[in-house]
C-alpha cells in the first residue's frame, strides 16, 4: 500500500496561494502526515515544504483555524484538531458493511450507474484480461445511517458477471452479489492509497463543499485461488472517514 500528498502548488491556477497551502495541509492531515492532536510543523518548515513565504503559510493556518481544523495556542504552537470520523479497515478481507459494523446502524450500497465498456489498460491489467475486453462498470455510493461515505467505480469481466448490476440493485451489497455468482469468499490482492481534491461528481454524490479532500483507493479483489474478479477505484470523504490500513 502506498500513500502520498502532493506538496507542489500552481502559481497560475487562479486559486490563491494561501488557499492552495490550506488544501495541502488538509490533504496531509487526511493521509496521516500530520497526526490529529499533534502539533503542526513550524511555519518556517511549512514554508520550505510548500515553497512559499511564511506570510502565505500564516494565512492558510488562520483560515484552517476558522474552519475548525486547527487550534492555535499562544506560546505553544498550532495543533491538529481531532474529528470524529468513521474508521474503515482495509485488509485481506475488506467489506463495506462489515467494516463499518459497530459504528453505524445501517449500511448499504446504492447503484448509481451501469455500463458495458472495453477495458482500459489499467482495468485489463487489474483483471488479467486483454485490453479492450468487455467489462461491466458499476458506479456506486456507500451510505451509512443515511449519509454518503464512499463513491466507487468497479469493473467486472462482462461475460462472467452478466447481471451483477441487478444483483447489487437488489441486495445493496457487493459481497452478497458476488455470492450469487458462486463466489462465497474473496481477498484483497492489492490496495494503493492517495488523496486529492473532490471533483464535481464527488461533490455532488458525497454532498461535499468545494475544496474538500477525498481519500482514493485503487484495489484488486481476487478469489482465494488468486483469480482477479474486481478492479475498483473508491473515494472516501476525509472529513467523515479515516482508512485503517493493515497488512494484506
mmCIF file of C-alpha atoms in Angstrom:
data_model
loop_
_atom_site.group_PDB
_atom_site.id
_atom_site.type_symbol
_atom_site.label_atom_id
_atom_site.label_comp_id
_atom_site.label_asym_id
_atom_site.label_seq_id
_atom_site.Cartn_x
_atom_site.Cartn_y
_atom_site.Cartn_z
ATOM 1 C CA UNK A 1 0.000 0.000 0.000
ATOM 2 C CA UNK A 2 1.195 3.477 -0.716
ATOM 3 C CA UNK A 3 0.158 6.949 0.357
ATOM 4 C CA UNK A 4 1.355 10.354 -0.715
ATOM 5 C CA UNK A 5 0.450 14.050 -0.615
ATOM 6 C CA UNK A 6 1.089 16.471 -3.453
ATOM 7 C CA UNK A 7 3.176 19.311 -1.999
ATOM 8 C CA UNK A 8 3.623 21.279 -5.200
ATOM 9 C CA UNK A 9 1.473 24.348 -5.868
ATOM 10 C CA UNK A 10 0.369 26.061 -9.071
ATOM 11 C CA UNK A 11 1.059 29.780 -9.163
ATOM 12 C CA UNK A 12 -1.137 30.489 -12.187
ATOM 13 C CA UNK A 13 -4.046 28.215 -11.310
ATOM 14 C CA UNK A 14 -6.462 31.014 -10.397
ATOM 15 C CA UNK A 15 -6.602 29.727 -6.806
ATOM 16 C CA UNK A 16 -4.877 31.907 -4.208
ATOM 17 C CA UNK A 17 -1.620 30.561 -2.791
ATOM 18 C CA UNK A 18 -2.863 30.586 0.805
ATOM 19 C CA UNK A 19 -5.906 28.502 -0.200
ATOM 20 C CA UNK A 20 -3.701 26.022 -2.017
ATOM 21 C CA UNK A 21 -1.496 25.711 1.071
ATOM 22 C CA UNK A 22 -4.575 25.261 3.283
ATOM 23 C CA UNK A 23 -5.771 22.492 0.970
ATOM 24 C CA UNK A 24 -2.335 20.809 1.013
ATOM 25 C CA UNK A 25 -2.404 20.850 4.819
ATOM 26 C CA UNK A 26 -5.893 19.325 4.758
ATOM 27 C CA UNK A 27 -4.622 16.650 2.393
ATOM 28 C CA UNK A 28 -1.626 15.917 4.621
ATOM 29 C CA UNK A 29 -3.936 15.558 7.631
ATOM 30 C CA UNK A 30 -6.232 13.263 5.659
ATOM 31 C CA UNK A 31 -3.470 10.778 4.806
ATOM 32 C CA UNK A 32 -1.837 10.962 8.230
ATOM 33 C CA UNK A 33 1.234 13.099 7.511
ATOM 34 C CA UNK A 34 0.056 15.486 10.244
ATOM 35 C CA UNK A 35 -1.447 13.492 13.110
ATOM 36 C CA UNK A 36 -4.585 14.537 14.960
ATOM 37 C CA UNK A 37 -3.978 16.200 18.347
ATOM 38 C CA UNK A 38 -0.314 16.697 17.390
ATOM 39 C CA UNK A 39 1.453 19.994 16.768
ATOM 40 C CA UNK A 40 1.660 21.216 13.188
ATOM 41 C CA UNK A 41 5.242 21.754 11.937
ATOM 42 C CA UNK A 42 6.561 25.334 12.446
ATOM 43 C CA UNK A 43 5.645 27.974 9.875
ATOM 44 C CA UNK A 44 9.207 28.108 8.560
ATOM 45 C CA UNK A 45 9.188 24.346 7.938
ATOM 46 C CA UNK A 46 5.827 24.515 6.162
ATOM 47 C CA UNK A 47 7.009 27.471 4.066
ATOM 48 C CA UNK A 48 10.024 25.434 2.954
ATOM 49 C CA UNK A 49 7.921 22.348 2.311
ATOM 50 C CA UNK A 50 5.465 24.160 0.055
ATOM 51 C CA UNK A 51 7.859 26.691 -1.479
ATOM 52 C CA UNK A 52 6.085 29.841 -0.251
ATOM 53 C CA UNK A 53 6.756 32.570 2.303
ATOM 54 C CA UNK A 54 5.729 32.438 5.955
ATOM 55 C CA UNK A 55 3.010 35.055 5.448
ATOM 56 C CA UNK A 56 1.226 32.734 2.984
ATOM 57 C CA UNK A 57 1.525 29.833 5.432
ATOM 58 C CA UNK A 58 0.214 32.034 8.251
ATOM 59 C CA UNK A 59 -2.849 32.978 6.162
ATOM 60 C CA UNK A 60 -3.518 29.315 5.393
ATOM 61 C CA UNK A 61 -3.252 28.336 9.058
ATOM 62 C CA UNK A 62 -5.537 31.198 10.083
ATOM 63 C CA UNK A 63 -8.184 30.007 7.613
ATOM 64 C CA UNK A 64 -7.987 26.430 8.897
ATOM 65 C CA UNK A 65 -8.309 27.632 12.477
ATOM 66 C CA UNK A 66 -11.510 29.440 11.484
ATOM 67 C CA UNK A 67 -12.729 26.306 9.694
ATOM 68 C CA UNK A 68 -12.239 24.252 12.858
ATOM 69 C CA UNK A 69 -9.454 22.063 11.511
ATOM 70 C CA UNK A 70 -6.601 23.538 13.567
ATOM 71 C CA UNK A 71 -6.269 25.047 17.053
ATOM 72 C CA UNK A 72 -3.761 27.812 17.780
ATOM 73 C CA UNK A 73 -2.328 28.082 21.299
ATOM 74 C CA UNK A 74 -0.254 31.135 22.107
ATOM 75 C CA UNK A 75 3.276 30.181 23.070
ATOM 76 C CA UNK A 76 2.750 26.500 22.217
ATOM 77 C CA UNK A 77 2.008 26.356 18.504
ATOM 78 C CA UNK A 78 -0.779 25.127 16.252
ATOM 79 C CA UNK A 79 -2.426 21.744 16.731
ATOM 80 C CA UNK A 80 -4.491 19.460 14.521
ATOM 81 C CA UNK A 81 -7.957 19.034 15.979
ATOM 82 C CA UNK A 82 -9.392 15.571 16.398
ATOM 83 C CA UNK A 83 -12.549 14.974 14.368
ATOM 84 C CA UNK A 84 -14.915 12.103 14.969
ATOM 85 C CA UNK A 85 -14.874 10.025 11.812
ATOM 86 C CA UNK A 86 -15.802 6.534 10.803
ATOM 87 C CA UNK A 87 -12.872 4.120 10.750
ATOM 88 C CA UNK A 88 -12.865 1.960 7.624
ATOM 89 C CA UNK A 89 -10.476 -1.025 7.765
ATOM 90 C CA UNK A 90 -8.603 -2.085 4.648
ATOM 91 C CA UNK A 91 -7.023 -5.514 4.835
ATOM 92 C CA UNK A 92 -7.151 -9.008 3.409
ATOM 93 C CA UNK A 93 -10.963 -9.131 3.619
ATOM 94 C CA UNK A 94 -12.241 -5.621 3.039
ATOM 95 C CA UNK A 95 -16.052 -5.462 3.176
ATOM 96 C CA UNK A 96 -18.108 -2.257 3.234
ATOM 97 C CA UNK A 97 -20.865 -3.323 5.620
ATOM 98 C CA UNK A 98 -18.677 -5.423 7.914
ATOM 99 C CA UNK A 99 -16.027 -2.704 8.047
ATOM 100 C CA UNK A 100 -18.464 -0.171 9.499
ATOM 101 C CA UNK A 101 -20.313 -2.606 11.745
ATOM 102 C CA UNK A 102 -20.496 -1.370 15.321
ATOM 103 C CA UNK A 103 -20.047 2.244 14.205
ATOM 104 C CA UNK A 104 -23.293 2.673 12.282
ATOM 105 C CA UNK A 105 -26.765 1.175 12.479
ATOM 106 C CA UNK A 106 -27.480 0.799 8.782
ATOM 107 C CA UNK A 107 -25.176 0.360 5.789
ATOM 108 C CA UNK A 108 -25.769 -0.366 2.120
ATOM 109 C CA UNK A 109 -24.531 0.261 -1.431
ATOM 110 C CA UNK A 110 -26.583 2.295 -3.921
ATOM 111 C CA UNK A 111 -26.153 1.626 -7.638
ATOM 112 C CA UNK A 112 -25.736 4.964 -9.435
ATOM 113 C CA UNK A 113 -24.887 3.869 -12.981
ATOM 114 C CA UNK A 114 -24.191 0.771 -15.077
ATOM 115 C CA UNK A 115 -22.446 0.321 -18.413
ATOM 116 C CA UNK A 116 -20.570 -2.210 -20.518
ATOM 117 C CA UNK A 117 -17.316 -0.908 -21.996
ATOM 118 C CA UNK A 118 -13.956 -2.033 -23.376
ATOM 119 C CA UNK A 119 -11.360 -2.470 -20.654
ATOM 120 C CA UNK A 120 -8.740 0.256 -20.395
ATOM 121 C CA UNK A 121 -5.125 -0.751 -19.935
ATOM 122 C CA UNK A 122 -5.176 -0.441 -16.135
ATOM 123 C CA UNK A 123 -8.522 -2.260 -15.791
ATOM 124 C CA UNK A 124 -7.349 -5.026 -18.113
ATOM 125 C CA UNK A 125 -4.143 -5.462 -16.125
ATOM 126 C CA UNK A 126 -6.051 -5.498 -12.841
ATOM 127 C CA UNK A 127 -8.491 -8.157 -14.040
ATOM 128 C CA UNK A 128 -5.985 -10.193 -16.038
ATOM 129 C CA UNK A 129 -7.827 -9.548 -19.323
ATOM 130 C CA UNK A 130 -6.796 -8.396 -22.769
ATOM 131 C CA UNK A 131 -7.045 -4.660 -23.313
ATOM 132 C CA UNK A 132 -10.389 -3.875 -24.913
ATOM 133 C CA UNK A 133 -12.146 -6.930 -23.487
ATOM 134 C CA UNK A 134 -15.744 -6.258 -22.459
ATOM 135 C CA UNK A 135 -16.139 -5.310 -18.814
ATOM 136 C CA UNK A 136 -19.065 -4.171 -16.691
ATOM 137 C CA UNK A 137 -18.574 -0.822 -14.996
ATOM 138 C CA UNK A 138 -20.651 -0.010 -11.927
ATOM 139 C CA UNK A 139 -20.794 3.406 -10.235
ATOM 140 C CA UNK A 140 -21.925 3.060 -6.630
ATOM 141 C CA UNK A 141 -22.307 5.099 -3.468
ATOM 142 C CA UNK A 142 -21.845 3.643 0.002
ATOM 143 C CA UNK A 143 -24.224 5.013 2.627
ATOM 144 C CA UNK A 144 -24.153 4.643 6.404
ATOM 145 C CA UNK A 145 -27.046 5.856 8.542
ATOM 146 C CA UNK A 146 -28.310 7.844 5.582
ATOM 147 C CA UNK A 147 -25.017 9.662 4.934
ATOM 148 C CA UNK A 148 -22.803 9.108 1.876
ATOM 149 C CA UNK A 149 -19.413 7.769 2.961
ATOM 150 C CA UNK A 150 -17.949 6.443 -0.288
ATOM 151 C CA UNK A 151 -18.244 6.674 -4.042
ATOM 152 C CA UNK A 152 -16.763 3.979 -6.242
ATOM 153 C CA UNK A 153 -16.297 2.717 -9.769
ATOM 154 C CA UNK A 154 -15.891 -1.051 -10.030
ATOM 155 C CA UNK A 155 -15.173 -3.213 -13.058
ATOM 156 C CA UNK A 156 -16.001 -6.903 -13.589
ATOM 157 C CA UNK A 157 -15.499 -9.255 -16.545
ATOM 158 C CA UNK A 158 -18.704 -8.859 -18.559
ATOM 159 C CA UNK A 159 -19.111 -12.488 -19.622
ATOM 160 C CA UNK A 160 -18.613 -13.942 -16.146
ATOM 161 C CA UNK A 161 -20.653 -11.379 -14.225
ATOM 162 C CA UNK A 162 -23.553 -10.569 -16.559
ATOM 163 C CA UNK A 163 -26.408 -9.314 -14.363
ATOM 164 C CA UNK A 164 -24.309 -8.200 -11.406
ATOM 165 C CA UNK A 165 -25.841 -4.723 -11.716
ATOM 166 C CA UNK A 166 -29.278 -6.168 -10.969
ATOM 167 C CA UNK A 167 -27.875 -8.189 -8.071
ATOM 168 C CA UNK A 168 -26.336 -5.096 -6.467
ATOM 169 C CA UNK A 169 -29.506 -3.074 -7.008
ATOM 170 C CA UNK A 170 -31.433 -5.813 -5.195
ATOM 171 C CA UNK A 171 -29.014 -6.652 -2.379
ATOM 172 C CA UNK A 172 -27.236 -3.348 -1.763
ATOM 173 C CA UNK A 173 -24.055 -5.391 -1.238
ATOM 174 C CA UNK A 174 -21.049 -6.338 -3.367
ATOM 175 C CA UNK A 175 -20.401 -9.418 -1.211
ATOM 176 C CA UNK A 176 -23.988 -10.681 -1.451
ATOM 177 C CA UNK A 177 -23.999 -10.041 -5.195
ATOM 178 C CA UNK A 178 -20.776 -11.984 -5.773
ATOM 179 C CA UNK A 179 -22.257 -14.887 -3.792
ATOM 180 C CA UNK A 180 -24.944 -15.172 -6.488
ATOM 181 C CA UNK A 181 -22.121 -15.947 -8.919
ATOM 182 C CA UNK A 182 -20.721 -18.689 -6.717
ATOM 183 C CA UNK A 183 -18.061 -16.560 -5.037
ATOM 184 C CA UNK A 184 -18.515 -17.083 -1.305
ATOM 185 C CA UNK A 185 -15.175 -15.568 -0.322
ATOM 186 C CA UNK A 186 -12.657 -13.190 -1.873
ATOM 187 C CA UNK A 187 -9.452 -11.462 -0.836
ATOM 188 C CA UNK A 188 -7.887 -8.064 -1.335
ATOM 189 C CA UNK A 189 -4.822 -8.658 -3.503
ATOM 190 C CA UNK A 190 -3.587 -5.059 -3.536
ATOM 191 C CA UNK A 191 -4.567 -1.545 -2.499
ATOM 192 C CA UNK A 192 -2.936 1.775 -3.298
ATOM 193 C CA UNK A 193 -3.890 4.928 -1.407
ATOM 194 C CA UNK A 194 -3.719 8.593 -2.348
ATOM 195 C CA UNK A 195 -5.617 11.813 -1.648
ATOM 196 C CA UNK A 196 -6.878 14.609 -3.876
ATOM 197 C CA UNK A 197 -9.492 17.326 -4.120
ATOM 198 C CA UNK A 198 -13.018 16.120 -4.725
ATOM 199 C CA UNK A 199 -14.134 16.536 -8.336
ATOM 200 C CA UNK A 200 -17.577 17.721 -9.417
ATOM 201 C CA UNK A 201 -19.087 14.224 -9.254
ATOM 202 C CA UNK A 202 -17.634 13.633 -5.788
ATOM 203 C CA UNK A 203 -19.011 16.957 -4.545
ATOM 204 C CA UNK A 204 -22.487 16.077 -5.783
ATOM 205 C CA UNK A 205 -22.659 12.401 -4.826
ATOM 206 C CA UNK A 206 -20.898 12.733 -1.468
ATOM 207 C CA UNK A 207 -22.555 16.041 -0.501
ATOM 208 C CA UNK A 208 -19.242 17.881 -0.085
ATOM 209 C CA UNK A 209 -18.179 21.515 -0.297
ATOM 210 C CA UNK A 210 -15.604 22.816 -2.834
ATOM 211 C CA UNK A 211 -12.075 22.268 -1.548
ATOM 212 C CA UNK A 212 -12.967 19.007 0.208
ATOM 213 C CA UNK A 213 -10.391 16.224 0.205
ATOM 214 C CA UNK A 214 -11.192 12.643 -0.743
ATOM 215 C CA UNK A 215 -9.109 9.576 0.065
ATOM 216 C CA UNK A 216 -8.726 7.399 -3.024
ATOM 217 C CA UNK A 217 -8.135 3.655 -3.006
ATOM 218 C CA UNK A 218 -7.388 1.611 -6.120
ATOM 219 C CA UNK A 219 -7.809 -2.085 -5.419
ATOM 220 C CA UNK A 220 -7.943 -5.580 -6.904
ATOM 221 C CA UNK A 221 -10.025 -8.341 -5.329
ATOM 222 C CA UNK A 222 -9.341 -11.988 -6.127
ATOM 223 C CA UNK A 223 -10.810 -15.393 -5.328
ATOM 224 C CA UNK A 224 -8.986 -17.486 -2.697
ATOM 225 C CA UNK A 225 -7.117 -19.261 -5.517
ATOM 226 C CA UNK A 226 -5.924 -15.931 -6.957
ATOM 227 C CA UNK A 227 -8.315 -15.256 -9.862
ATOM 228 C CA UNK A 228 -8.990 -11.491 -10.257
ATOM 229 C CA UNK A 229 -12.700 -10.686 -10.051
ATOM 230 C CA UNK A 230 -12.964 -6.963 -9.294
ATOM 231 C CA UNK A 231 -10.946 -3.825 -10.045
ATOM 232 C CA UNK A 232 -12.131 -0.709 -8.253
ATOM 233 C CA UNK A 233 -11.403 2.914 -7.503
ATOM 234 C CA UNK A 234 -13.124 4.245 -4.379
ATOM 235 C CA UNK A 235 -13.295 7.765 -2.928
ATOM 236 C CA UNK A 236 -13.951 8.464 0.751
ATOM 237 C CA UNK A 237 -14.623 11.966 2.168
ATOM 238 C CA UNK A 238 -11.688 12.641 4.502
ATOM 239 C CA UNK A 239 -13.883 14.729 6.787
ATOM 240 C CA UNK A 240 -16.088 11.686 7.534
ATOM 241 C CA UNK A 241 -13.898 8.613 7.068
ATOM 242 C CA UNK A 242 -10.415 7.531 8.064
ATOM 243 C CA UNK A 243 -8.821 4.499 6.442
ATOM 244 C CA UNK A 244 -7.277 1.959 8.794
ATOM 245 C CA UNK A 245 -4.657 0.019 6.891
ATOM 246 C CA UNK A 246 -3.467 -3.462 7.825
ATOM 247 C CA UNK A 247 -1.186 -5.921 6.071
ATOM 248 C CA UNK A 248 -2.744 -7.732 3.139
#
